[in-house]
Amino acid sequence: MDLFSKKKEFLKLPNAQLIYFPNFISRPKADEYFNTINKETNWQHDDITVFGKTYKQPRLTALYGASGKPYRYSDIIMYPEPFTYDLKIIKKEVETKSQVKFNTVLINLYRNGSDSNGWHADNEKELGKNPVIASISLGEERPFHFKHRKLKTERHKLLLQHGSLLIMKGEMQHFWLHQIAKTKKEIGPRINLTFRKLIDQ
């Protein structure tokens, strides 16, 4: 049985390219990756300031990379650790599917339904003009909400399955916002690997 699937779905959107592989990683291997990454990752719980108020981010994070470049977002600076064995394997398969070479992965751990990520775009200057973001989901399924900045009728959601791969490319980070919203449902943890390419400034 193949560990990585070729089945994919194209989502037709204005000002964006979105490609979804619902069963990119087989369930047994996705279970294994979830357990290993959850156990081996040195999770951070950073403070974040929004509208002058500082509080703990509603999720845990970690950064791994090959370039040694720090990553900045929301006044947080993260410094990468070297890629682990499992992250290298996943990165290689993601690069094959996306035809993009990545040098960094930002990992998020959503511990339960109270953990979230608010409306945002991955448009930091370190990512370049039209970045390709490749997102692996492991663990609990969570809805991925995305909306166009100007076209109010363009609001969508996609349930990100355990072992799935979502690739965002084109102008998406200029014209769209996305989030993982809070939920009152009792749900288990989810790990999200977002592969990126940091460039020289």
PDB file of C-alpha atoms in Angstrom:
ATOM      1  CA  MET A   1       0.000   0.000   0.000  1.00  0.00           C
ATOM      2  CA  ASP A   2       1.316   3.463  -0.931  1.00  0.00           C
ATOM      3  CA  LEU A   3       1.960   5.757   2.019  1.00  0.00           C
ATOM      4  CA  PHE A   4       1.298   8.878  -0.066  1.00  0.00           C
ATOM      5  CA  SER A   5      -1.757   9.253  -2.329  1.00  0.00           C
ATOM      6  CA  LYS A   6      -1.949  10.950  -5.746  1.00  0.00           C
ATOM      7  CA  LYS A   7      -5.675  11.745  -5.589  1.00  0.00           C
ATOM      8  CA  LYS A   8      -6.306  15.481  -5.644  1.00  0.00           C
ATOM      9  CA  GLU A   9      -9.089  18.035  -5.910  1.00  0.00           C
ATOM     10  CA  PHE A  10      -8.847  21.499  -7.499  1.00  0.00           C
ATOM     11  CA  LEU A  11     -10.934  24.242  -5.885  1.00  0.00           C
ATOM     12  CA  LYS A  12     -11.894  26.924  -8.410  1.00  0.00           C
ATOM     13  CA  LEU A  13     -11.528  30.331  -6.757  1.00  0.00           C
ATOM     14  CA  PRO A  14     -10.967  33.879  -8.023  1.00  0.00           C
ATOM     15  CA  ASN A  15      -7.445  35.220  -7.393  1.00  0.00           C
ATOM     16  CA  ALA A  16      -6.191  31.930  -5.962  1.00  0.00           C
ATOM     17  CA  GLN A  17      -5.082  28.383  -6.626  1.00  0.00           C
ATOM     18  CA  LEU A  18      -6.096  25.785  -4.058  1.00  0.00           C
ATOM     19  CA  ILE A  19      -5.278  22.078  -4.437  1.00  0.00           C
ATOM     20  CA  TYR A  20      -6.465  19.511  -1.885  1.00  0.00           C
ATOM     21  CA  PHE A  21      -5.214  15.946  -1.425  1.00  0.00           C
ATOM     22  CA  PRO A  22      -7.769  14.455   1.050  1.00  0.00           C
ATOM     23  CA  ASN A  23      -5.851  11.231   1.757  1.00  0.00           C
ATOM     24  CA  PHE A  24      -2.307  12.291   1.022  1.00  0.00           C
ATOM     25  CA  ILE A  25      -0.867  10.178   3.872  1.00  0.00           C
ATOM     26  CA  SER A  26      -2.330   6.748   4.636  1.00  0.00           C
ATOM     27  CA  ARG A  27      -4.217   6.585   7.943  1.00  0.00           C
ATOM     28  CA  PRO A  28      -1.767   4.198   9.711  1.00  0.00           C
ATOM     29  CA  LYS A  29       1.208   6.358   8.699  1.00  0.00           C
ATOM     30  CA  ALA A  30      -0.647   9.567   9.598  1.00  0.00           C
ATOM     31  CA  ASP A  31      -1.349   8.102  13.058  1.00  0.00           C
ATOM     32  CA  GLU A  32       2.334   7.306  13.434  1.00  0.00           C
ATOM     33  CA  TYR A  33       3.428  10.773  12.317  1.00  0.00           C
ATOM     34  CA  PHE A  34       0.946  12.438  14.670  1.00  0.00           C
ATOM     35  CA  ASN A  35       2.208  10.519  17.697  1.00  0.00           C
ATOM     36  CA  THR A  36       5.890  10.987  16.873  1.00  0.00           C
ATOM     37  CA  ILE A  37       5.678  14.703  16.055  1.00  0.00           C
ATOM     38  CA  ASN A  38       3.502  15.424  19.091  1.00  0.00           C
ATOM     39  CA  LYS A  39       6.003  13.665  21.358  1.00  0.00           C
ATOM     40  CA  GLU A  40       9.278  14.908  19.830  1.00  0.00           C
ATOM     41  CA  THR A  41       8.417  18.558  19.134  1.00  0.00           C
ATOM     42  CA  ASN A  42       9.662  21.261  21.489  1.00  0.00           C
ATOM     43  CA  TRP A  43       6.411  23.188  21.640  1.00  0.00           C
ATOM     44  CA  GLN A  44       6.379  26.935  22.343  1.00  0.00           C
ATOM     45  CA  HIS A  45       3.536  28.891  23.905  1.00  0.00           C
ATOM     46  CA  ASP A  46       4.252  32.484  22.877  1.00  0.00           C
ATOM     47  CA  ASP A  47       2.576  35.713  23.905  1.00  0.00           C
ATOM     48  CA  ILE A  48       0.747  37.627  21.199  1.00  0.00           C
ATOM     49  CA  THR A  49      -0.425  41.254  21.284  1.00  0.00           C
ATOM     50  CA  VAL A  50      -3.652  42.255  19.528  1.00  0.00           C
ATOM     51  CA  PHE A  51      -5.073  45.788  19.784  1.00  0.00           C
ATOM     52  CA  GLY A  52      -2.750  46.550  22.687  1.00  0.00           C
ATOM     53  CA  LYS A  53      -3.706  43.487  24.734  1.00  0.00           C
ATOM     54  CA  THR A  54      -1.214  40.676  25.330  1.00  0.00           C
ATOM     55  CA  TYR A  55      -2.227  37.068  25.924  1.00  0.00           C
ATOM     56  CA  LYS A  56      -1.046  33.534  25.225  1.00  0.00           C
ATOM     57  CA  GLN A  57      -1.591  32.272  21.700  1.00  0.00           C
ATOM     58  CA  PRO A  58      -4.537  29.833  21.591  1.00  0.00           C
ATOM     59  CA  ARG A  59      -2.285  27.048  20.283  1.00  0.00           C
ATOM     60  CA  LEU A  60       1.281  25.740  20.624  1.00  0.00           C
ATOM     61  CA  THR A  61       3.871  26.260  17.896  1.00  0.00           C
ATOM     62  CA  ALA A  62       7.310  25.161  16.723  1.00  0.00           C
ATOM     63  CA  LEU A  63       9.598  26.035  13.807  1.00  0.00           C
ATOM     64  CA  TYR A  64      11.948  23.734  11.926  1.00  0.00           C
ATOM     65  CA  GLY A  65      14.151  24.657   8.998  1.00  0.00           C
ATOM     66  CA  ALA A  66      17.259  24.088   6.932  1.00  0.00           C
ATOM     67  CA  SER A  67      18.179  27.712   6.291  1.00  0.00           C
ATOM     68  CA  GLY A  68      18.591  28.891   9.877  1.00  0.00           C
ATOM     69  CA  LYS A  69      16.431  31.908   8.993  1.00  0.00           C
ATOM     70  CA  PRO A  70      14.088  33.220  11.717  1.00  0.00           C
ATOM     71  CA  TYR A  71      10.407  33.630  10.923  1.00  0.00           C
ATOM     72  CA  ARG A  72       8.441  36.688  12.067  1.00  0.00           C
ATOM     73  CA  TYR A  73       4.689  37.063  12.379  1.00  0.00           C
ATOM     74  CA  SER A  74       2.428  39.088  14.705  1.00  0.00           C
ATOM     75  CA  ASP A  75       5.508  40.536  16.490  1.00  0.00           C
ATOM     76  CA  ILE A  76       6.712  36.999  17.274  1.00  0.00           C
ATOM     77  CA  ILE A  77      10.182  35.885  16.159  1.00  0.00           C
ATOM     78  CA  MET A  78      10.779  32.143  15.924  1.00  0.00           C
ATOM     79  CA  TYR A  79      14.149  30.462  15.383  1.00  0.00           C
ATOM     80  CA  PRO A  80      14.214  27.088  13.643  1.00  0.00           C
ATOM     81  CA  GLU A  81      15.498  23.773  14.879  1.00  0.00           C
ATOM     82  CA  PRO A  82      16.936  21.303  12.335  1.00  0.00           C
ATOM     83  CA  PHE A  83      14.436  19.125  10.470  1.00  0.00           C
ATOM     84  CA  THR A  84      13.773  15.785  12.144  1.00  0.00           C
ATOM     85  CA  TYR A  85      13.872  12.509  10.232  1.00  0.00           C
ATOM     86  CA  ASP A  86      10.075  12.351   9.858  1.00  0.00           C
ATOM     87  CA  LEU A  87       9.797  15.997   8.804  1.00  0.00           C
ATOM     88  CA  LYS A  88      12.397  15.421   6.082  1.00  0.00           C
ATOM     89  CA  ILE A  89      10.394  12.490   4.682  1.00  0.00           C
ATOM     90  CA  ILE A  90       7.131  14.449   4.694  1.00  0.00           C
ATOM     91  CA  LYS A  91       8.840  17.504   3.183  1.00  0.00           C
ATOM     92  CA  LYS A  92      10.249  15.456   0.311  1.00  0.00           C
ATOM     93  CA  GLU A  93       6.812  14.066  -0.586  1.00  0.00           C
ATOM     94  CA  VAL A  94       5.177  17.508  -0.288  1.00  0.00           C
ATOM     95  CA  GLU A  95       7.859  18.991  -2.557  1.00  0.00           C
ATOM     96  CA  THR A  96       7.192  16.284  -5.156  1.00  0.00           C
ATOM     97  CA  LYS A  97       3.464  17.112  -5.202  1.00  0.00           C
ATOM     98  CA  SER A  98       3.853  20.898  -5.139  1.00  0.00           C
ATOM     99  CA  GLN A  99       6.959  21.136  -7.352  1.00  0.00           C
ATOM    100  CA  VAL A 100       8.363  23.637  -4.834  1.00  0.00           C
ATOM    101  CA  LYS A 101      11.439  23.326  -2.613  1.00  0.00           C
ATOM    102  CA  PHE A 102      10.681  24.326   0.996  1.00  0.00           C
ATOM    103  CA  ASN A 103      13.237  25.286   3.644  1.00  0.00           C
ATOM    104  CA  THR A 104      10.979  25.835   6.674  1.00  0.00           C
ATOM    105  CA  VAL A 105       7.960  24.295   8.379  1.00  0.00           C
ATOM    106  CA  LEU A 106       5.816  26.039  10.985  1.00  0.00           C
ATOM    107  CA  ILE A 107       3.995  23.509  13.171  1.00  0.00           C
ATOM    108  CA  ASN A 108       0.813  24.287  15.109  1.00  0.00           C
ATOM    109  CA  LEU A 109      -0.729  22.120  17.806  1.00  0.00           C
ATOM    110  CA  TYR A 110      -4.433  22.725  18.417  1.00  0.00           C
ATOM    111  CA  ARG A 111      -4.924  20.945  21.738  1.00  0.00           C
ATOM    112  CA  ASN A 112      -8.727  21.061  21.718  1.00  0.00           C
ATOM    113  CA  GLY A 113     -11.635  23.053  20.302  1.00  0.00           C
ATOM    114  CA  SER A 114     -10.648  26.150  22.276  1.00  0.00           C
ATOM    115  CA  ASP A 115      -7.391  26.429  20.346  1.00  0.00           C
ATOM    116  CA  SER A 116      -7.657  28.396  17.122  1.00  0.00           C
ATOM    117  CA  ASN A 117      -6.003  30.650  14.572  1.00  0.00           C
ATOM    118  CA  GLY A 118      -7.828  33.887  13.698  1.00  0.00           C
ATOM    119  CA  TRP A 119      -8.372  35.440  10.280  1.00  0.00           C
ATOM    120  CA  HIS A 120      -5.015  36.069   8.611  1.00  0.00           C
ATOM    121  CA  ALA A 121      -2.974  35.711   5.421  1.00  0.00           C
ATOM    122  CA  ASP A 122       0.477  34.186   5.126  1.00  0.00           C
ATOM    123  CA  ASN A 123       1.870  37.349   3.557  1.00  0.00           C
ATOM    124  CA  GLU A 124       4.973  38.103   5.610  1.00  0.00           C
ATOM    125  CA  LYS A 125       7.771  39.666   3.579  1.00  0.00           C
ATOM    126  CA  GLU A 126      10.043  36.679   4.270  1.00  0.00           C
ATOM    127  CA  LEU A 127       7.705  34.539   2.116  1.00  0.00           C
ATOM    128  CA  GLY A 128       8.003  36.611  -1.065  1.00  0.00           C
ATOM    129  CA  LYS A 129       5.346  37.991  -3.428  1.00  0.00           C
ATOM    130  CA  ASN A 130       3.191  34.924  -4.225  1.00  0.00           C
ATOM    131  CA  PRO A 131       4.194  32.269  -1.705  1.00  0.00           C
ATOM    132  CA  VAL A 132       3.273  28.616  -1.979  1.00  0.00           C
ATOM    133  CA  ILE A 133       2.091  27.234   1.365  1.00  0.00           C
ATOM    134  CA  ALA A 134       1.718  23.464   1.709  1.00  0.00           C
ATOM    135  CA  SER A 135      -0.299  22.383   4.744  1.00  0.00           C
ATOM    136  CA  ILE A 136      -0.398  18.865   6.208  1.00  0.00           C
ATOM    137  CA  SER A 137      -3.161  18.044   8.730  1.00  0.00           C
ATOM    138  CA  LEU A 138      -2.766  15.290  11.335  1.00  0.00           C
ATOM    139  CA  GLY A 139      -5.219  14.305  14.053  1.00  0.00           C
ATOM    140  CA  GLU A 140      -8.680  15.765  14.631  1.00  0.00           C
ATOM    141  CA  GLU A 141     -10.515  17.080  11.575  1.00  0.00           C
ATOM    142  CA  ARG A 142     -11.044  20.854  11.699  1.00  0.00           C
ATOM    143  CA  PRO A 143     -12.845  23.160   9.246  1.00  0.00           C
ATOM    144  CA  PHE A 144     -10.564  25.482   7.282  1.00  0.00           C
ATOM    145  CA  HIS A 145     -12.466  28.744   6.689  1.00  0.00           C
ATOM    146  CA  PHE A 146     -11.392  31.113   3.919  1.00  0.00           C
ATOM    147  CA  LYS A 147     -12.887  34.321   2.545  1.00  0.00           C
ATOM    148  CA  HIS A 148     -12.048  36.828  -0.178  1.00  0.00           C
ATOM    149  CA  ARG A 149     -10.984  40.276   1.022  1.00  0.00           C
ATOM    150  CA  LYS A 150     -13.230  42.110  -1.483  1.00  0.00           C
ATOM    151  CA  LEU A 151     -15.769  39.637  -2.905  1.00  0.00           C
ATOM    152  CA  LYS A 152     -18.176  39.203   0.008  1.00  0.00           C
ATOM    153  CA  THR A 153     -19.946  36.229  -1.599  1.00  0.00           C
ATOM    154  CA  GLU A 154     -16.686  34.261  -1.719  1.00  0.00           C
ATOM    155  CA  ARG A 155     -16.711  32.566   1.698  1.00  0.00           C
ATOM    156  CA  HIS A 156     -15.949  28.852   1.968  1.00  0.00           C
ATOM    157  CA  LYS A 157     -14.915  26.116   4.334  1.00  0.00           C
ATOM    158  CA  LEU A 158     -13.130  22.829   3.823  1.00  0.00           C
ATOM    159  CA  LEU A 159     -12.918  20.011   6.363  1.00  0.00           C
ATOM    160  CA  LEU A 160      -9.233  19.128   6.624  1.00  0.00           C
ATOM    161  CA  GLN A 161      -8.936  15.387   7.036  1.00  0.00           C
ATOM    162  CA  HIS A 162      -6.368  13.428   9.009  1.00  0.00           C
ATOM    163  CA  GLY A 163      -3.412  12.911   6.656  1.00  0.00           C
ATOM    164  CA  SER A 164      -4.546  15.504   4.097  1.00  0.00           C
ATOM    165  CA  LEU A 165      -2.456  18.008   2.152  1.00  0.00           C
ATOM    166  CA  LEU A 166      -3.690  21.479   1.168  1.00  0.00           C
ATOM    167  CA  ILE A 167      -1.614  23.624  -1.209  1.00  0.00           C
ATOM    168  CA  MET A 168      -2.277  27.358  -1.417  1.00  0.00           C
ATOM    169  CA  LYS A 169      -0.611  29.223  -4.296  1.00  0.00           C
ATOM    170  CA  GLY A 170      -0.953  32.020  -6.809  1.00  0.00           C
ATOM    171  CA  GLU A 171      -2.305  35.319  -5.478  1.00  0.00           C
ATOM    172  CA  MET A 172      -4.208  33.710  -2.617  1.00  0.00           C
ATOM    173  CA  GLN A 173      -2.294  35.382   0.213  1.00  0.00           C
ATOM    174  CA  HIS A 174      -3.000  38.809  -1.328  1.00  0.00           C
ATOM    175  CA  PHE A 175      -6.737  38.370  -1.852  1.00  0.00           C
ATOM    176  CA  TRP A 176      -7.862  35.828   0.739  1.00  0.00           C
ATOM    177  CA  LEU A 177      -7.903  35.393   4.523  1.00  0.00           C
ATOM    178  CA  HIS A 178      -8.136  32.039   6.290  1.00  0.00           C
ATOM    179  CA  GLN A 179      -8.652  30.718   9.808  1.00  0.00           C
ATOM    180  CA  ILE A 180      -9.158  27.705  12.069  1.00  0.00           C
ATOM    181  CA  ALA A 181     -12.069  28.792  14.258  1.00  0.00           C
ATOM    182  CA  LYS A 182     -12.834  27.841  17.842  1.00  0.00           C
ATOM    183  CA  THR A 183     -15.514  25.252  18.496  1.00  0.00           C
ATOM    184  CA  LYS A 184     -17.460  24.233  21.599  1.00  0.00           C
ATOM    185  CA  LYS A 185     -17.452  20.622  20.478  1.00  0.00           C
ATOM    186  CA  GLU A 186     -15.351  18.224  22.521  1.00  0.00           C
ATOM    187  CA  ILE A 187     -12.638  17.272  20.056  1.00  0.00           C
ATOM    188  CA  GLY A 188      -9.133  15.885  20.198  1.00  0.00           C
ATOM    189  CA  PRO A 189      -5.834  17.528  19.234  1.00  0.00           C
ATOM    190  CA  ARG A 190      -4.758  18.441  15.712  1.00  0.00           C
ATOM    191  CA  ILE A 191      -1.247  19.041  14.370  1.00  0.00           C
ATOM    192  CA  ASN A 192      -0.749  21.237  11.310  1.00  0.00           C
ATOM    193  CA  LEU A 193       2.521  21.345   9.351  1.00  0.00           C
ATOM    194  CA  THR A 194       2.768  24.396   7.082  1.00  0.00           C
ATOM    195  CA  PHE A 195       5.742  24.155   4.741  1.00  0.00           C
ATOM    196  CA  ARG A 196       7.115  27.468   3.505  1.00  0.00           C
ATOM    197  CA  LYS A 197      10.068  28.882   1.608  1.00  0.00           C
ATOM    198  CA  LEU A 198      11.753  31.778   3.375  1.00  0.00           C
ATOM    199  CA  ILE A 199      13.706  34.040   1.048  1.00  0.00           C
ATOM    200  CA  ASP A 200      16.589  36.475   1.524  1.00  0.00           C
ATOM    201  CA  GLN A 201      15.521  40.055   2.158  1.00  0.00           C
TER     202      GLN A 201
END
